[in-house]
Coordinates of C-alpha atoms and ligand atoms in Angstrom, one line a residue:
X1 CA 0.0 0.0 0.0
X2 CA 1.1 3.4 -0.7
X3 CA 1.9 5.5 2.3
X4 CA -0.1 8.5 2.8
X5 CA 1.5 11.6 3.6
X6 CA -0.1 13.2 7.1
X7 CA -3.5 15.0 6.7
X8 CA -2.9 18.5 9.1
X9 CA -5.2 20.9 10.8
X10 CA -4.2 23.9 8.5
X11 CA -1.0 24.4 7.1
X12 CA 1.2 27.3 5.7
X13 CA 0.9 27.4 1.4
X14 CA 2.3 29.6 -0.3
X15 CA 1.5 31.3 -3.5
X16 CA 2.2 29.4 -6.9
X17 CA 3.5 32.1 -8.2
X18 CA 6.1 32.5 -5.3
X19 CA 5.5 36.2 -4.7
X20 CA 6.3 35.8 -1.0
X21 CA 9.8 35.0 -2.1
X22 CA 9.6 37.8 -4.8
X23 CA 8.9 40.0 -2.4
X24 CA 11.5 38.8 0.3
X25 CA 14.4 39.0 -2.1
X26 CA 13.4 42.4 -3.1
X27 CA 13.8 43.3 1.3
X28 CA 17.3 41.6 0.6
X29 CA 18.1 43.5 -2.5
X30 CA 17.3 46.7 -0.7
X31 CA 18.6 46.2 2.1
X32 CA 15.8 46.9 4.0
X33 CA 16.4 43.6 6.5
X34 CA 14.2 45.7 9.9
X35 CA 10.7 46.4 10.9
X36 CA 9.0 48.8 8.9
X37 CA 9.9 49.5 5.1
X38 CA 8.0 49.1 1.3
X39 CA 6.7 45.9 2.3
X40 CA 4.6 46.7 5.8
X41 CA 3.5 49.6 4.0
X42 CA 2.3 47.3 1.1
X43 CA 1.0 44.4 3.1
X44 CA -0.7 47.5 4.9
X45 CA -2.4 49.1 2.1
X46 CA -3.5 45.3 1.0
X47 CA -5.3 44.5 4.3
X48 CA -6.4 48.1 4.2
X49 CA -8.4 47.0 0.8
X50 CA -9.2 43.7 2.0
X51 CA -10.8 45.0 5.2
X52 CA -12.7 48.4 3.6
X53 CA -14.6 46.0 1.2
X54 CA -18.0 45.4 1.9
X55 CA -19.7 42.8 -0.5
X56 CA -23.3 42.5 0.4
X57 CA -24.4 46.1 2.6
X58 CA -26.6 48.2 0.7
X59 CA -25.2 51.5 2.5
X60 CA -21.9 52.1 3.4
X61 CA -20.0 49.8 1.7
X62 CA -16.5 51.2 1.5
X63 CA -14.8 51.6 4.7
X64 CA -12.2 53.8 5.8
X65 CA -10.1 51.5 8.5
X66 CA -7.1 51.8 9.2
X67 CA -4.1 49.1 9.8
X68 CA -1.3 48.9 11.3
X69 CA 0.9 45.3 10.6
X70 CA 2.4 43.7 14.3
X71 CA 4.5 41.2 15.3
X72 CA 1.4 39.1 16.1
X73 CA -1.9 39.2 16.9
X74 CA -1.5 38.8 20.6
X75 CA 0.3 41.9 20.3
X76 CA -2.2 43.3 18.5
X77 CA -5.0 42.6 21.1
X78 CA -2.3 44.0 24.0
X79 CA -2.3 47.6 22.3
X80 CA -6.1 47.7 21.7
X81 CA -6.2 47.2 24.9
X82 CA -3.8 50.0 25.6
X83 CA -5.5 52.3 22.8
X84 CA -9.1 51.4 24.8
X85 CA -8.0 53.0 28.2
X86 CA -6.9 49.2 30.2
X87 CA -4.9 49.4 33.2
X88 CA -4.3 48.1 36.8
X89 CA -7.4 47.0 38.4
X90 CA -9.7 47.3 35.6
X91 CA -11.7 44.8 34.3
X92 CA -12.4 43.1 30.6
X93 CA -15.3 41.9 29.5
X94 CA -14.1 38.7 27.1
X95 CA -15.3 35.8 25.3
X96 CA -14.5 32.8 27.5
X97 CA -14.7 30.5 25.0
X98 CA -11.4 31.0 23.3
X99 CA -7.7 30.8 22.6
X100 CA -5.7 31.9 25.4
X101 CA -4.3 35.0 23.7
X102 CA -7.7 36.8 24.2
X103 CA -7.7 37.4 27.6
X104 CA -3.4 36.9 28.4
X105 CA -3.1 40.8 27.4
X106 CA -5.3 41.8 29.4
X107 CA -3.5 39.8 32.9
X108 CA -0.3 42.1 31.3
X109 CA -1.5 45.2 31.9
X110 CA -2.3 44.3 35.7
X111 CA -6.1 44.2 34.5
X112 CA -8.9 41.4 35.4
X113 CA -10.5 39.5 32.4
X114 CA -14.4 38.9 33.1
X115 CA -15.4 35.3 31.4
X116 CA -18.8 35.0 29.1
X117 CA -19.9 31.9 27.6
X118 CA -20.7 31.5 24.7
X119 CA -25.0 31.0 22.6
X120 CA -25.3 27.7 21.3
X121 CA -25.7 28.6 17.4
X122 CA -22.7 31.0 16.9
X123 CA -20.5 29.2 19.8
X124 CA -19.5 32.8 20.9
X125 CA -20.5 35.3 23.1
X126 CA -23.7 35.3 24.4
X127 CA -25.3 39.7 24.3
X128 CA -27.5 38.4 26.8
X129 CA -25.4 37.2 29.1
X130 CA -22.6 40.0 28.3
X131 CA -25.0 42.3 29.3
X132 CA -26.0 40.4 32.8
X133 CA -21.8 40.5 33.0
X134 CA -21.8 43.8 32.8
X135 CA -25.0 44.9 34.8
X136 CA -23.4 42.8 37.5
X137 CA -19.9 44.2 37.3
X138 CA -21.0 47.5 37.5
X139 CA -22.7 46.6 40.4
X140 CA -20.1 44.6 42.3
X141 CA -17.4 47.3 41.3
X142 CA -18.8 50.4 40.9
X143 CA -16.8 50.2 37.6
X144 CA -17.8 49.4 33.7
X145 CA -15.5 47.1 32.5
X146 CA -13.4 48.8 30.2
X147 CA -13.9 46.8 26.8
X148 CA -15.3 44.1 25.4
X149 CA -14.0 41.0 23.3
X150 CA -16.1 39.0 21.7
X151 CA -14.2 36.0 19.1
X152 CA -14.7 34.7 16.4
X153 CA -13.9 31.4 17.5
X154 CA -12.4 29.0 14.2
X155 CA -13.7 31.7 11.9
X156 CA -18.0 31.9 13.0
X157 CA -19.1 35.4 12.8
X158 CA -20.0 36.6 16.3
X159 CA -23.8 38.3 16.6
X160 CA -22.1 41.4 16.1
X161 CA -25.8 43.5 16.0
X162 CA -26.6 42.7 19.0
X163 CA -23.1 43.5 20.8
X164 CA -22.6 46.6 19.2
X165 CA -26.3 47.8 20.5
X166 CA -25.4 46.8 23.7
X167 CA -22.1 48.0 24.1
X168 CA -22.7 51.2 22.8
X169 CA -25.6 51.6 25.4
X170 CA -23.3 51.5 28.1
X171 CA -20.6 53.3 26.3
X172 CA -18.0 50.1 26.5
X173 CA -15.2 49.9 23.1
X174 CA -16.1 47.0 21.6
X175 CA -12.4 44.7 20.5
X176 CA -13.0 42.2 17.9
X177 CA -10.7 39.6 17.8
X178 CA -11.1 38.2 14.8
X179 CA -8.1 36.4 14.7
X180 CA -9.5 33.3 13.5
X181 CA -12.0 35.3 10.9
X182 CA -10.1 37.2 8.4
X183 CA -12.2 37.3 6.1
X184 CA -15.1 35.9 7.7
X185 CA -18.4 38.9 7.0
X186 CA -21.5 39.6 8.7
X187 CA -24.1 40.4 6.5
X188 CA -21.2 41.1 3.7
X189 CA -19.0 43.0 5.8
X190 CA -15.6 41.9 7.1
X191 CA -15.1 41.3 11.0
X192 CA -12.9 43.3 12.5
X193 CA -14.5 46.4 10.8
X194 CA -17.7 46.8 13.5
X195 CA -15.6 47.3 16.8
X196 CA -13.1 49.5 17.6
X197 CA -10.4 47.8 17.2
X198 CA -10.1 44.5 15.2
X199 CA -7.3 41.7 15.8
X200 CA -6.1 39.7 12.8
X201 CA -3.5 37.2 13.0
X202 CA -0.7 35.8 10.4
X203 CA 0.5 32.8 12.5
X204 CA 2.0 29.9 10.6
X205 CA -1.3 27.7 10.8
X206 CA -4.0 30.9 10.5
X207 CA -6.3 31.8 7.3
X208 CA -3.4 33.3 5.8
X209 CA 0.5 33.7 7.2
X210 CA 3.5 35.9 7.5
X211 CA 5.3 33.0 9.5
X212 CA 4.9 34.8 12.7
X213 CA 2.4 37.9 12.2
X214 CA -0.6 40.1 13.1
X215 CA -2.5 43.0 12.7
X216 CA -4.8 45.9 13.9
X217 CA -7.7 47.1 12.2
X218 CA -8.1 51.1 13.6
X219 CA -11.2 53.4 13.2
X220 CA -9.4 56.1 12.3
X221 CA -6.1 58.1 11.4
X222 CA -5.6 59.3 15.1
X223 CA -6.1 55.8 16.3
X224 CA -3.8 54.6 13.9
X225 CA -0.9 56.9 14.5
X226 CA -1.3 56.6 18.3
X227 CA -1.1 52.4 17.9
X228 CA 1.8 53.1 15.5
X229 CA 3.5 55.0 17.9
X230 CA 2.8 52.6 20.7
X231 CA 4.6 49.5 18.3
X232 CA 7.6 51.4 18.1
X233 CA 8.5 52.2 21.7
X234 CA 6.5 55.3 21.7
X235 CA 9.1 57.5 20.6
X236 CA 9.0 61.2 20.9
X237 CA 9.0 63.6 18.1
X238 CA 13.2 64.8 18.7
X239 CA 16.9 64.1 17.6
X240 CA 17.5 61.6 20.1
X241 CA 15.6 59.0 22.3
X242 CA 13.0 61.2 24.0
X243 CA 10.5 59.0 26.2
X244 CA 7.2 60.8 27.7
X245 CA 5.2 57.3 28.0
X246 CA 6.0 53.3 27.7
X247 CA 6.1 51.7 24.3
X248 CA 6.3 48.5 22.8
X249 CA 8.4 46.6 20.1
X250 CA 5.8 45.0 18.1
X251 CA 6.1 46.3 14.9
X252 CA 5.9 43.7 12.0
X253 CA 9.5 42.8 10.0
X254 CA 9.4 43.7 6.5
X255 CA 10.7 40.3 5.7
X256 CA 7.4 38.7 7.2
X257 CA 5.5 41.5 5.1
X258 CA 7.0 40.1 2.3
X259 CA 5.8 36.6 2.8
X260 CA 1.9 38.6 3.9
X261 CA 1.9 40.7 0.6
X262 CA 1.9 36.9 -1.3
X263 CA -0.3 35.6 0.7
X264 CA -2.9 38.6 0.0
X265 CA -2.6 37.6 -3.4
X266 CA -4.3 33.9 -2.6
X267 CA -6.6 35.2 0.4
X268 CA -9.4 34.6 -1.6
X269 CA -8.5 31.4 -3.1
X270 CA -7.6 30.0 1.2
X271 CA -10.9 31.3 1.9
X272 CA -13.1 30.0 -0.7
X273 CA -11.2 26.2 -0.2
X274 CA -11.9 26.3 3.5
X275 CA -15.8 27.3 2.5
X276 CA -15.6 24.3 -0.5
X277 CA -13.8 21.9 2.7
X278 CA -17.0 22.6 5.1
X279 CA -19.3 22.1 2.6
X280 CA -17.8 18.6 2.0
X281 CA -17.5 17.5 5.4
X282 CA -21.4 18.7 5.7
X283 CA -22.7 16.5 2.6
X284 CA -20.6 13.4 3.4
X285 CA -21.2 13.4 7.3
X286 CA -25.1 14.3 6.9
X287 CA -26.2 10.8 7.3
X288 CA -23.5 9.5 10.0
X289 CA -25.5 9.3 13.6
X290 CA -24.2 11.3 16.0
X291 CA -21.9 13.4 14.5
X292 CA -22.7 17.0 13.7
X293 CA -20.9 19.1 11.5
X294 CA -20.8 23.2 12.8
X295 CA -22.3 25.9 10.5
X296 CA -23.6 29.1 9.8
X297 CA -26.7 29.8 12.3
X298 CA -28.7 32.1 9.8
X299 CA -27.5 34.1 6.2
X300 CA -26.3 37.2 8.3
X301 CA -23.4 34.4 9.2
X302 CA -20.4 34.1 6.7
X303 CA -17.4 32.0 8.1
X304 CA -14.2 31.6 6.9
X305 CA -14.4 27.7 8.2
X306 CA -10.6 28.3 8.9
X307 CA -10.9 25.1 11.3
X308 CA -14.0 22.7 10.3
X309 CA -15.4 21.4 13.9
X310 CA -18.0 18.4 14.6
X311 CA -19.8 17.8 17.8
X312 CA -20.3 13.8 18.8
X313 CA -22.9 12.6 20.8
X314 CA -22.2 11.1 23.9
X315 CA -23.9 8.1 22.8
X316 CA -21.8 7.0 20.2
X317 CA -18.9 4.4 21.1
X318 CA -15.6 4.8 19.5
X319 CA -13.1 2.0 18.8
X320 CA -10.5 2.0 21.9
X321 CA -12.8 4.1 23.7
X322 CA -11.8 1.7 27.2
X323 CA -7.9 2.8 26.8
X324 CA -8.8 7.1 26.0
X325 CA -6.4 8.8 28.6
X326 CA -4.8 5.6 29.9
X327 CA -1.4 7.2 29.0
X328 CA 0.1 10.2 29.1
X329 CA 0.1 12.8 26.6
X330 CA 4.2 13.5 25.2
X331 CA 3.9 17.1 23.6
X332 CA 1.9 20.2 24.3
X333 CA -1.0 20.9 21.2
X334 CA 0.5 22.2 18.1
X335 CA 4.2 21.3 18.9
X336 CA 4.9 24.8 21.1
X337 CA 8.5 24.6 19.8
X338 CA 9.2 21.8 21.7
X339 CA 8.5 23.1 25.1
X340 CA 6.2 21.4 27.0
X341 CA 5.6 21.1 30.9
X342 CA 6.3 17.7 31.9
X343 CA 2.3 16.4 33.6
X344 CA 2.3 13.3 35.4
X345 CA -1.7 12.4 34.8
X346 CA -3.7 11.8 31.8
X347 CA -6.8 13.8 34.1
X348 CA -7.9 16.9 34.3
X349 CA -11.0 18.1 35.7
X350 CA -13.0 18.8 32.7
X351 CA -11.7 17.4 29.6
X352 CA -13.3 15.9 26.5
X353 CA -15.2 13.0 26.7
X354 CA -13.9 9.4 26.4
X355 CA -15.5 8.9 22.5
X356 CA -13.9 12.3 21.5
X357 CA -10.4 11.4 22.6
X358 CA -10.8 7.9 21.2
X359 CA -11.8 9.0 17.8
X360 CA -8.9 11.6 18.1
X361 CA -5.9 8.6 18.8
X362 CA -8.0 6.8 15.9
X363 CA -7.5 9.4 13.5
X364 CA -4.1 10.2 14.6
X365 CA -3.1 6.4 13.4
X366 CA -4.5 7.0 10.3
X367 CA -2.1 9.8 9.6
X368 CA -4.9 12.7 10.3
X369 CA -4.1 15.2 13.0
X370 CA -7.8 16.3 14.9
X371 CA -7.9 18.3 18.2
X372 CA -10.6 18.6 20.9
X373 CA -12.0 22.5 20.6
X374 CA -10.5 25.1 23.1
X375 CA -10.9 24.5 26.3
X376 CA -12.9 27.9 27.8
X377 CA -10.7 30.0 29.7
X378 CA -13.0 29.9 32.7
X379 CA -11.8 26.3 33.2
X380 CA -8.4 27.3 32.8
X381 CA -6.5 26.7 36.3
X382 CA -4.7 29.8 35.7
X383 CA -7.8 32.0 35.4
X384 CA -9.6 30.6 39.0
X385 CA -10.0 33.1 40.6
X386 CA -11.1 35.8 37.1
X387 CA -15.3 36.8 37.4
X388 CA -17.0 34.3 35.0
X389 CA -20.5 34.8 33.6
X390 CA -21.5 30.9 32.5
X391 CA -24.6 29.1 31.0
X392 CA -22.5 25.6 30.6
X393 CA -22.3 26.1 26.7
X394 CA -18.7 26.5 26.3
X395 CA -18.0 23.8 28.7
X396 CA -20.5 21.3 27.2
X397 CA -19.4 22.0 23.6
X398 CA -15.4 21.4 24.7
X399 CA -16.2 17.8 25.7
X400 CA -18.0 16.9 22.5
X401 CA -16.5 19.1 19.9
X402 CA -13.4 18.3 18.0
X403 CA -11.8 20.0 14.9
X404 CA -11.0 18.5 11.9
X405 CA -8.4 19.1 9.1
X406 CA -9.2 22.5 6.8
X407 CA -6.5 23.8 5.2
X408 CA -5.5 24.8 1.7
X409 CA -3.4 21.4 1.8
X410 CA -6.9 19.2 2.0
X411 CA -7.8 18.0 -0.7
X412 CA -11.3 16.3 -1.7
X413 CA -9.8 12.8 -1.5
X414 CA -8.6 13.5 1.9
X415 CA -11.9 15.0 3.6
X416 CA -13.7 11.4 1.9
X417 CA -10.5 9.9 3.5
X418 CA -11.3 11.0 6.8
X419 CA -14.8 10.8 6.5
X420 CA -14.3 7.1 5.8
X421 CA -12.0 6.9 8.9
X422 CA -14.2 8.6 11.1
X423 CA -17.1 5.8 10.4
X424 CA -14.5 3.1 10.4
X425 CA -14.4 4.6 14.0
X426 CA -17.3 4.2 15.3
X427 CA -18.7 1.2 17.0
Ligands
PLP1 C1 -4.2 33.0 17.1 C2 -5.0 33.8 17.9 C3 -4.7 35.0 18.5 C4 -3.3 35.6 18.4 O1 -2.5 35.3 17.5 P1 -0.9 35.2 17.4 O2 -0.6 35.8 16.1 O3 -0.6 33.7 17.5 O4 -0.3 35.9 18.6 C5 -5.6 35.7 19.2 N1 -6.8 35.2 19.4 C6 -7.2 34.1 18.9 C7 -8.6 33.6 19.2 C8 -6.3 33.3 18.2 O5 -6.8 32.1 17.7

């Protein structure tokens, strides 16, 4: 039998054309090897397009953001923050049901992140809830929170509407990170463009890359220059090194820039194979019991479907479900360079359920990498003690939910591959 070549999650690809490299050599050839130069301004003026262009709105459909390219996207969510007024002892209203770069920057600046679960359609922040959060804040405090970050969580629009009304009622900035979303619209336009900041990230397994890379999405050109000047260790207008406030080193390198101003060439082409990916994995799972493929709630919805997620009834028995978690797990998700904390126990106190790991190892043997959904931040050890609005959606989803492999690499043979392997799976 031939050998197949691993099936991943969602993997860097690069142009055909090889423009990144185009663009790289041309840093190299003039010698402009730091961070800023031709290509962050380019990559700039690209996302600058990319974001400002509405598709379906029947008003308003070119915007007039703002961007300003980072170093990455968690950087890019620490400045908003900044930009939004964050400091010791305030608190954060913010999705809980997340990657862990959400609510980090907001533990930097000395602040408190407030926890929301998530509505059961979208899988993100729940208005309703948000808005009992911050009712209930305001009275235990005396204090509004300071923003609020709702996520589009693997690419599903949040109900952006309805957050915007509400924040703007009690006067709150609203921080999109829509780091997982690029390119993902409600009702035609692009997230990131509604709040007042929007994150966008260029990691090596995101919608698009710059190896290492983010973004942020300003309303304006005051916003802009401030968060410029922020990225640059907030320099002062003088002959030498003049320092009236704290700054940051975050700008993006223009090599990496290089690599984004390819990949904005091919943007569409990621987003529309993700789309083509879901819409597989929907037609060839609809008949297989018990397992549920995640889509758009309504039309207002538009996902990216950077990563394609399932949901598996408790129900359903997996091959080797009796061994899930009898040994101990080597490497930290998505390889973390290597570094992992040593645990000595398969356990934790809320993990995925026994089926969902099962079918996880199964896969894994079959050369396709799946990986249970983020685990909500409120059931992070390291966020114990942060305020947490729940409903038990976030948590309920993490032990049935797993993601499955999206990228511009997967292929229609390999999504009927795993398909196939999936019901091989089940008992
Ligand atoms: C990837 C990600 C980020 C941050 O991105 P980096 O570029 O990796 O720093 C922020 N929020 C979410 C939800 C993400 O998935």
């Amino acid at each position: 039998m031939l050998e197949r070549k691993k099936i991943y999650l969602c993997l860097a690809h690069m142009s055909e054309a090889g423009l990144e490299q185009k663009y790289i050599q041309e840093a190299f050839d003039t010698n402009w090897v730091v961070p800023l130069g031709p290509n962050v301004n380019g990559f700039e003026k690209d996302l600058e397009d990319f974001v400002n262009n509405c598709q379906l709105s029947t008003v308003n459909c070119q915007l007039d953001k703002r961007v300003v390219a980072l170093s990455s996207g968690t950087a890019a969510v620490h400045l908003s923050l900044i930009a939004c007024g964050v400091g010791s002892g305030d608190e954060v209203i913010v999705q809980s049901f997340t990657f862990c770069a959400s609510s980090h920057p907001i533990t930097y600046l000395g602040a408190t992140p407030v926890f929301v679960d998530s509505e059961k359609d979208s899988w993100n922040i729940d208005p309703e809830l948000m808005e009992t959060a911050i009712k209930d804040r305001i009275a235990k405090t005396g204090k509004k929170p300071k923003a609020i970050v709702p996520v589009a969580l693997y690419g599903m629009p949040y109900d952006i509407d309805r957050i915007m009304e509400i924040a703007n009622r009690y006067d709150i900035p609203v921080i999109e990170d829509a780091a997982e979303g690029f390119g993902s619209r409600w009702n035609g336009q692009v997230l990131g463009t509604f709040g007042q900041y929007g994150v966008l990230s260029f990691n090596g397994n995101k919608m698009i890359t710059t190896s290492g890379g983010g973004a942020l999405v300003c309303p304006d050109k005051e916003a802009w220059q401030k968060i410029m000047w922020l990225a640059t260790q907030a320099r002062e207008a003088y002959p030498y090194y003049q320092h009236e406030a704290i700054g940051y080193n975050y700008r993006m390198s223009n090599i990496c820039a290089g690599i984004g101003r390819g990949q904005m060439t091919i943007v569409n082409d990621h987003i529309n194979h993700h789309k083509h990916v879901f819409e597989l994995y929907k037609e060839l799972l609809k008949d297989v019991k018990g397992i549920e493929v995640h889509g758009n709630p309504d039309e207002r919805y538009d996902a990216n479907f950077w990563l394609n997620t399932i949901t598996i009834d408790p129900e359903i028995r997996i091959k080797g479900q009796e061994n899930a978690y009898k040994t101990v797990v080597q490497g930290a998700v998505g390889g973390a360079a290597g570094v992992v904390h040593a645990t000595d126990s398969a356990h934790t106190d809320c993990e995925p359920n026994a089926n969902v790991e099962a079918l996880r190892v199964f896969l894994d043997q079959a050369g396709i990498e799946a990986r249970p959904l983020w685990k909500p931040m409120h059931k992070q050890p390291v966020y114990k003690d942060a305020p947490a609005y729940v409903n038990g959606v976030s948590e309920s989803l993490f032990k049935v939910g797993m993601c499955l492999p999206s990228g511009p690499y997967v292929s229609d043979e390999d999504v009927k591959y795993i398909v196939e392997k999936i019901k091989e799976a089940i008992i």
